[in-house]
Short mmCIF file of C-alpha atoms in Angstrom, two decimals:
data_model
loop_
_atom_site.label_atom_id
_atom_site.label_comp_id
_atom_site.label_asym_id
_atom_site.label_seq_id
_atom_site.Cartn_x
_atom_site.Cartn_y
_atom_site.Cartn_z
CA MET A 183 -61.88 14.75 -12.00
CA LEU A 184 -61.78 12.07 -14.69
CA ILE A 185 -58.54 11.94 -16.67
CA ARG A 186 -58.72 10.09 -19.96
CA ILE A 187 -55.58 8.21 -21.01
CA PRO A 188 -55.45 7.84 -24.80
CA PRO A 189 -54.86 4.33 -26.22
CA PRO A 190 -51.52 3.50 -27.90
CA HIS A 191 -53.22 3.42 -31.32
CA PRO A 192 -55.08 6.60 -32.28
CA ILE A 193 -57.76 4.61 -34.10
CA ARG A 194 -60.91 5.00 -32.07
CA SER A 195 -63.21 1.99 -32.08
CA SER A 196 -66.06 4.20 -33.21
CA GLU A 197 -64.09 5.02 -36.33
CA ILE A 198 -63.33 1.46 -37.39
CA THR A 199 -66.37 -0.40 -36.08
CA PRO A 200 -70.10 0.15 -36.61
CA GLU A 201 -72.38 0.58 -33.61
CA ARG A 202 -72.68 -2.44 -31.30
CA VAL A 203 -70.18 -4.51 -33.29
CA HIS A 204 -66.72 -5.45 -32.10
CA ASP A 205 -63.57 -4.36 -33.91
CA ASP A 206 -62.83 -7.56 -35.71
CA ARG A 207 -64.62 -9.28 -38.57
CA ARG A 208 -64.42 -12.80 -37.28
CA ARG A 209 -65.48 -12.27 -33.69
CA LEU A 210 -69.07 -11.80 -34.85
CA VAL A 211 -68.91 -15.14 -36.61
CA ALA A 212 -67.72 -16.84 -33.43
CA GLN A 213 -70.21 -15.11 -31.16
CA LEU A 214 -73.27 -15.67 -33.33
CA GLY A 215 -72.24 -19.06 -34.63
CA LEU A 216 -73.02 -18.08 -38.20
CA SER A 217 -70.71 -19.54 -40.79
CA ALA A 218 -71.84 -17.05 -43.41
CA VAL A 219 -71.41 -13.77 -41.54
CA ALA A 220 -68.19 -11.78 -41.37
CA LEU A 221 -67.77 -9.04 -38.81
CA VAL A 222 -68.83 -5.60 -39.93
CA THR A 223 -66.08 -3.03 -39.62
CA GLY A 224 -66.90 0.64 -40.15
CA CYS A 225 -64.63 1.68 -42.95
CA GLY A 226 -66.43 4.66 -44.44
CA ARG A 227 -63.93 7.42 -45.16
CA SER A 228 -64.30 11.02 -46.30
CA ASP A 229 -62.37 12.22 -49.31
CA ASP A 230 -61.22 15.47 -47.72
CA ALA A 231 -59.45 14.00 -44.72
CA GLN A 232 -55.94 13.94 -46.12
CA ALA A 233 -54.36 14.55 -49.50
CA GLU A 234 -53.33 11.44 -51.42
CA ARG A 235 -49.65 10.70 -51.08
CA PRO A 236 -47.66 10.79 -54.33
CA GLN A 237 -47.05 7.43 -55.89
CA ALA A 238 -43.37 6.65 -56.09
CA SER A 239 -41.93 4.22 -58.58
CA THR A 240 -42.09 0.69 -57.26
CA GLU A 241 -39.35 -0.75 -59.43
CA ILE A 242 -37.54 -3.36 -57.38
CA ALA A 243 -33.98 -2.14 -57.03
CA ALA A 244 -31.38 -2.30 -54.30
CA THR A 245 -30.84 0.87 -52.30
CA ASP A 246 -27.50 1.90 -50.86
CA SER A 247 -26.38 0.91 -47.37
CA ALA A 248 -27.47 4.25 -45.89
CA SER A 249 -31.08 3.08 -46.12
CA THR A 250 -30.57 0.16 -43.77
CA VAL A 251 -33.43 -0.23 -41.32
CA ALA A 252 -32.01 -0.86 -37.87
CA PRO A 253 -33.71 -3.49 -35.70
CA ALA A 254 -36.68 -1.80 -34.06
CA ALA A 255 -36.99 -1.11 -30.36
CA GLY A 256 -38.66 -4.04 -28.65
CA SER A 257 -37.49 -6.57 -31.26
CA GLU A 258 -34.22 -7.57 -29.58
CA GLY A 259 -35.47 -10.98 -28.46
CA ARG A 260 -35.50 -12.29 -32.03
CA ALA A 261 -32.53 -13.32 -34.16
CA ALA A 262 -31.13 -10.78 -36.61
CA LEU A 263 -31.21 -11.62 -40.32
CA ASN A 264 -28.49 -11.09 -42.90
CA VAL A 265 -30.00 -9.01 -45.67
CA ALA A 266 -28.34 -8.91 -49.10
CA LYS A 267 -30.49 -6.18 -50.69
CA ARG A 268 -32.82 -3.46 -49.49
CA SER A 269 -35.62 -1.83 -51.47
CA GLU A 270 -37.81 1.13 -50.54
CA LEU A 271 -41.18 0.38 -52.14
CA ALA A 272 -43.57 2.53 -50.13
CA GLY A 273 -43.02 5.94 -51.65
CA GLY A 274 -40.72 7.07 -48.87
CA GLU A 275 -43.48 6.88 -46.26
CA THR A 276 -42.60 6.65 -42.59
CA LEU A 277 -42.32 3.15 -41.16
CA THR A 278 -45.04 2.11 -38.76
CA PRO A 279 -43.50 1.57 -35.30
CA PHE A 280 -42.56 -2.04 -34.59
CA MET A 281 -44.66 -2.06 -31.41
CA ASP A 282 -47.77 -1.19 -33.42
CA VAL A 283 -47.10 -3.79 -36.11
CA SER A 284 -46.37 -6.51 -33.54
CA THR A 285 -49.31 -5.82 -31.20
CA TYR A 286 -52.17 -5.04 -33.62
CA ASN A 287 -52.79 -8.29 -35.46
CA ASN A 288 -55.42 -10.48 -37.04
CA TYR A 289 -54.42 -14.06 -36.22
CA TYR A 290 -57.58 -15.72 -34.98
CA GLU A 291 -55.97 -18.99 -34.03
CA PHE A 292 -54.56 -16.97 -31.12
CA GLY A 293 -57.61 -14.85 -30.34
CA THR A 294 -60.24 -12.74 -32.04
CA SER A 295 -59.21 -9.30 -30.80
CA LYS A 296 -56.26 -7.34 -32.14
CA ASP A 297 -54.18 -7.56 -28.94
CA GLN A 298 -54.67 -11.26 -28.19
CA PRO A 299 -52.21 -12.74 -30.74
CA ALA A 300 -49.27 -10.85 -29.22
CA ARG A 301 -50.17 -12.25 -25.80
CA ASN A 302 -50.97 -15.80 -26.86
CA ALA A 303 -48.81 -16.72 -29.86
CA HIS A 304 -45.82 -17.69 -27.71
CA THR A 305 -47.30 -21.21 -27.68
CA LEU A 306 -46.48 -21.63 -31.38
CA LYS A 307 -43.37 -23.75 -31.94
CA THR A 308 -41.58 -22.56 -35.06
CA ARG A 309 -38.69 -25.03 -35.06
CA PRO A 310 -38.45 -27.48 -36.69
CA TRP A 311 -40.60 -26.27 -39.59
CA MET A 312 -41.09 -27.90 -42.96
CA VAL A 313 -43.20 -26.78 -45.90
CA THR A 314 -44.56 -29.36 -48.32
CA VAL A 315 -44.69 -28.28 -51.97
CA ASP A 316 -46.60 -30.55 -54.35
CA GLY A 317 -49.36 -30.75 -56.92
CA GLU A 318 -48.85 -29.92 -60.60
CA CYS A 319 -45.06 -29.76 -60.55
CA GLU A 320 -42.16 -31.90 -61.74
CA SER A 321 -40.17 -31.85 -58.51
CA PRO A 322 -42.45 -32.01 -55.46
CA GLY A 323 -40.71 -31.98 -52.12
CA GLN A 324 -40.21 -30.20 -48.82
CA LEU A 325 -38.58 -26.95 -47.88
CA GLY A 326 -37.03 -26.31 -44.47
CA ILE A 327 -37.34 -22.90 -42.88
CA GLU A 328 -33.61 -22.81 -42.23
CA ASP A 329 -33.04 -22.98 -45.99
CA LEU A 330 -34.73 -19.61 -46.26
CA VAL A 331 -33.65 -17.88 -43.06
CA ASN A 332 -29.99 -18.59 -43.79
CA ALA A 333 -30.23 -17.78 -47.47
CA SER A 334 -27.74 -15.31 -48.93
CA THR A 335 -30.48 -13.83 -51.10
CA LEU A 336 -32.69 -12.37 -48.36
CA GLU A 337 -34.19 -9.01 -49.29
CA GLU A 338 -35.65 -6.28 -47.14
CA ARG A 339 -38.61 -4.61 -48.86
CA VAL A 340 -40.51 -1.69 -47.38
CA TYR A 341 -44.15 -2.23 -48.39
CA ARG A 342 -47.47 -0.59 -47.67
CA PHE A 343 -49.84 -3.10 -46.08
CA ARG A 344 -53.60 -2.49 -46.34
CA CYS A 345 -56.20 -4.42 -44.32
CA VAL A 346 -59.71 -4.92 -45.66
CA GLU A 347 -60.88 -3.33 -42.39
CA ALA A 348 -59.49 0.00 -43.69
CA TRP A 349 -56.43 0.30 -41.46
CA SER A 350 -52.92 0.15 -42.86
CA MET A 351 -49.22 0.17 -42.02
CA VAL A 352 -45.78 0.46 -43.62
CA VAL A 353 -43.47 -2.46 -42.82
CA PRO A 354 -39.88 -3.43 -43.74
CA TRP A 355 -40.42 -7.12 -44.50
CA VAL A 356 -37.54 -9.53 -45.04
CA GLY A 357 -37.83 -12.50 -47.37
CA ILE A 358 -37.31 -13.99 -50.80
CA ALA A 359 -39.30 -13.49 -54.00
CA LEU A 360 -41.89 -16.26 -54.03
CA SER A 361 -41.18 -16.86 -57.71
CA ASP A 362 -37.60 -17.86 -56.93
CA VAL A 363 -38.80 -20.48 -54.47
CA LEU A 364 -41.62 -21.86 -56.62
CA ALA A 365 -39.32 -22.23 -59.61
CA ARG A 366 -37.28 -24.82 -57.72
CA PHE A 367 -40.22 -27.22 -57.89
CA LYS A 368 -40.78 -26.79 -61.65
CA PRO A 369 -44.53 -26.17 -61.97
CA THR A 370 -46.06 -27.72 -65.08
CA SER A 371 -48.34 -26.10 -67.65
CA LYS A 372 -51.32 -27.39 -65.65
CA ALA A 373 -50.38 -25.18 -62.69
CA LYS A 374 -52.83 -22.30 -63.12
CA TYR A 375 -53.06 -21.43 -59.42
CA VAL A 376 -51.05 -21.79 -56.21
CA ALA A 377 -52.88 -22.88 -53.04
CA PHE A 378 -51.52 -22.21 -49.55
CA GLU A 379 -52.36 -23.77 -46.18
CA THR A 380 -51.47 -22.50 -42.74
CA PHE A 381 -50.35 -24.50 -39.72
CA TYR A 382 -53.02 -25.52 -37.24
CA ASP A 383 -52.58 -27.50 -34.04
CA ARG A 384 -55.28 -27.52 -31.37
CA GLN A 385 -52.79 -27.84 -28.53
CA GLN A 386 -50.61 -24.95 -29.65
CA MET A 387 -53.62 -22.90 -30.76
CA PRO A 388 -56.42 -23.66 -28.28
CA LEU A 389 -58.26 -20.42 -29.10
CA GLY A 390 -58.69 -21.61 -32.69
CA ARG A 391 -61.97 -23.19 -31.65
CA TRP A 392 -63.40 -19.67 -31.42
CA ALA A 393 -62.13 -18.49 -34.80
CA GLY A 394 -65.61 -18.80 -36.29
CA PHE A 395 -64.54 -20.72 -39.39
CA GLU A 396 -62.95 -24.03 -40.29
CA LEU A 397 -59.21 -24.36 -39.77
CA PRO A 398 -56.58 -24.65 -41.15
CA TYR A 399 -56.77 -21.30 -42.92
CA VAL A 400 -56.36 -21.57 -46.69
CA GLU A 401 -55.56 -19.02 -49.38
CA GLY A 402 -54.60 -18.92 -53.04
CA LEU A 403 -53.21 -16.90 -55.91
CA ARG A 404 -53.30 -17.20 -59.64
CA ILE A 405 -49.95 -18.50 -60.89
CA ASP A 406 -48.99 -15.19 -62.53
CA GLU A 407 -49.78 -13.35 -59.26
CA ALA A 408 -47.66 -15.79 -57.30
CA MET A 409 -44.78 -15.40 -59.77
CA HIS A 410 -44.96 -11.61 -59.86
CA PRO A 411 -41.71 -10.10 -58.52
CA LEU A 412 -43.55 -8.11 -55.83
CA THR A 413 -44.91 -11.24 -54.12
CA LEU A 414 -42.67 -11.96 -51.14
CA LEU A 415 -42.22 -15.17 -49.15
CA THR A 416 -41.42 -13.55 -45.83
CA VAL A 417 -39.30 -14.74 -42.89
CA GLY A 418 -38.75 -11.50 -41.00
CA MET A 419 -39.46 -7.83 -40.43
CA TYR A 420 -37.48 -4.90 -39.05
CA GLY A 421 -34.26 -6.82 -39.65
CA ARG A 422 -35.14 -9.79 -37.46
CA VAL A 423 -37.14 -13.01 -37.69
CA LEU A 424 -40.91 -12.72 -37.63
CA PRO A 425 -42.69 -12.60 -34.28
CA ASN A 426 -45.13 -15.47 -33.90
CA GLN A 427 -48.16 -13.18 -33.97
CA ASN A 428 -47.05 -11.77 -37.33
CA GLY A 429 -46.99 -15.17 -39.01
CA ALA A 430 -43.75 -16.86 -37.98
CA PRO A 431 -41.82 -18.53 -39.27
CA LEU A 432 -42.99 -18.13 -42.87
CA ARG A 433 -45.75 -16.00 -44.33
CA LEU A 434 -46.79 -14.47 -47.62
CA VAL A 435 -46.87 -10.72 -48.33
CA VAL A 436 -48.80 -9.66 -51.45
CA PRO A 437 -48.68 -5.87 -51.18
CA TRP A 438 -51.35 -4.95 -53.73
CA LYS A 439 -54.00 -7.14 -52.09
CA TYR A 440 -55.92 -6.84 -48.83
CA GLY A 441 -54.01 -8.30 -45.92
CA TYR A 442 -56.01 -11.48 -45.47
CA LYS A 443 -54.51 -12.78 -48.73
CA SER A 444 -51.05 -12.69 -47.09
CA ILE A 445 -51.42 -16.03 -45.31
CA LYS A 446 -49.38 -16.69 -42.13
CA SER A 447 -47.40 -19.69 -40.84
CA ILE A 448 -47.41 -21.63 -44.10
CA VAL A 449 -46.95 -25.41 -44.06
CA ARG A 450 -48.17 -26.40 -47.52
CA VAL A 451 -47.98 -24.98 -51.03
CA ARG A 452 -49.76 -26.78 -53.84
CA PHE A 453 -49.83 -26.11 -57.58
CA VAL A 454 -53.38 -26.68 -58.86
CA GLU A 455 -55.27 -26.42 -62.12
CA LYS A 456 -58.52 -24.92 -60.77
CA GLU A 457 -59.16 -21.92 -58.55
CA PRO A 458 -58.54 -23.13 -54.98
CA PRO A 459 -60.91 -22.48 -52.06
CA THR A 460 -59.93 -19.62 -49.74
CA THR A 461 -61.16 -19.20 -46.17
CA TRP A 462 -62.89 -15.82 -46.42
CA ASN A 463 -64.35 -16.55 -49.83
CA ILE A 464 -65.85 -19.77 -48.46
CA LEU A 465 -67.28 -17.93 -45.48
CA GLN A 466 -68.74 -14.90 -47.24
CA PRO A 467 -68.17 -15.01 -51.01
CA GLU A 468 -70.24 -11.93 -51.81
CA GLU A 469 -68.02 -9.86 -49.53
CA TYR A 470 -64.55 -11.43 -49.87
CA GLY A 471 -63.66 -12.34 -53.44
CA PHE A 472 -60.83 -14.55 -54.57
CA TYR A 473 -58.76 -11.68 -55.98
CA SER A 474 -59.20 -9.12 -53.17
CA ASN A 475 -57.13 -6.42 -54.84
CA VAL A 476 -57.02 -3.05 -53.11
CA ASN A 477 -59.36 -0.81 -55.11
CA PRO A 478 -60.73 2.41 -53.57
CA ALA A 479 -63.42 2.60 -56.25
CA VAL A 480 -64.91 -0.78 -55.28
CA SER A 481 -66.57 -0.67 -51.88
CA HIS A 482 -66.98 -3.62 -49.61
CA PRO A 483 -70.72 -4.39 -49.65
CA ARG A 484 -71.03 -2.81 -46.18
CA TRP A 485 -68.45 -0.02 -46.18
CA SER A 486 -66.35 2.21 -48.40
CA GLN A 487 -62.78 1.34 -49.28
CA SER A 488 -61.92 4.84 -50.50
CA GLY A 489 -59.82 5.69 -47.45
CA GLU A 490 -57.81 4.19 -44.63
CA ARG A 491 -56.23 5.07 -41.32
CA ARG A 492 -52.53 4.34 -40.89
CA LEU A 493 -51.62 2.88 -37.50
CA GLY A 494 -49.96 5.60 -35.43
CA GLU A 495 -51.51 8.44 -37.41
CA LEU A 496 -54.44 10.64 -36.45
CA PHE A 497 -55.82 11.65 -39.83
CA LYS A 498 -57.31 9.57 -42.60
CA ARG A 499 -55.71 9.23 -46.03
CA LYS A 500 -56.97 8.18 -49.43
CA THR A 501 -56.46 4.58 -50.46
CA LEU A 502 -54.38 4.01 -53.60
CA LEU A 503 -55.42 1.69 -56.42
CA TYR A 504 -53.59 -1.61 -55.97
CA ASN A 505 -52.25 -0.05 -52.76
CA GLY A 506 -50.00 2.04 -55.00
CA TYR A 507 -48.45 -0.92 -56.85
CA THR A 508 -49.97 -0.14 -60.23
CA GLU A 509 -47.42 -2.19 -62.16
CA VAL A 510 -49.62 -5.21 -61.43
CA ALA A 511 -52.53 -3.72 -63.40
CA SER A 512 -51.63 -5.70 -66.53
CA LEU A 513 -52.45 -8.91 -64.64
CA TYR A 514 -56.13 -7.94 -64.66
CA THR A 515 -56.64 -6.48 -68.13
CA GLY A 516 -60.21 -7.03 -69.26
CA MET A 517 -61.41 -8.34 -65.90
CA ASP A 518 -64.42 -7.01 -64.04
CA PRO A 519 -63.07 -4.86 -61.15
CA VAL A 520 -66.00 -5.88 -58.97
CA LYS A 521 -64.27 -9.24 -58.65
CA PHE A 522 -61.48 -7.43 -56.81
CA HIS A 523 -63.43 -6.92 -53.58
#
């Protein structure tokens, strides 16, 4: 008698991946050697799977101490962070278990399947760590990770997180508003965009050769997106410092955009006048636009974005415009929503 043991994540591969294609966009690029092909992920979703969750106000405000998120089981090996303010910005939705968030990752420098980064990212050395900030600013310089981790202004924000592959999670991130950090360097009027670059070292990241695209990974935001109060420069999650596979020691979290905009392991920030290149837009511009805002009405060219499957849940749910953070809508007044894919 054959006994089937269900996987830890109730997302069946047949539900997130088209026939004969692996479960990760970039693996296809690496396997086929095509610089212009991103991996197809089956993200078609029916509208009747699960009722849309009500949208709660996302005003950034401190909650009382009763809402403190205790360090999650399995996270004890990482240092605890002192959090000055906590905000619930996910409509009261249940947190995704730490084990799911820390073992289901896209970080292709450490492997092209979801489970590889958790196994391989221990080779990343996160101390010492300096971030260079330069470009169109009056006070270029460097920022040490300890300046942020030990800051008295650390916030814990519970955000929805939506991947372009149509899976999602709810995470209590810990960090500082990116605008507060960028302001220290006094961007000039020429700074229309902010470009980000991730760390890449062939010795610490030997699997990066199979990523299927040029490294280091680069991303960018328009200056008003970067300065929006929801954009978080993140140093931790679940009350402790970030695990390596989740982007330690310093990553971006932009909750209204698809997850690949939230660049990991940042080592350079540059203020620029023109729209900067971004890794996925370079690789497949007709499929991965610069803005990449979550919009259920705008399908990816090869699958629907109308629904998603939350890690740890069985049933599908409807995707919310801007991932539920509709206060950012004014940033895109008059723009063609097709640019948001």
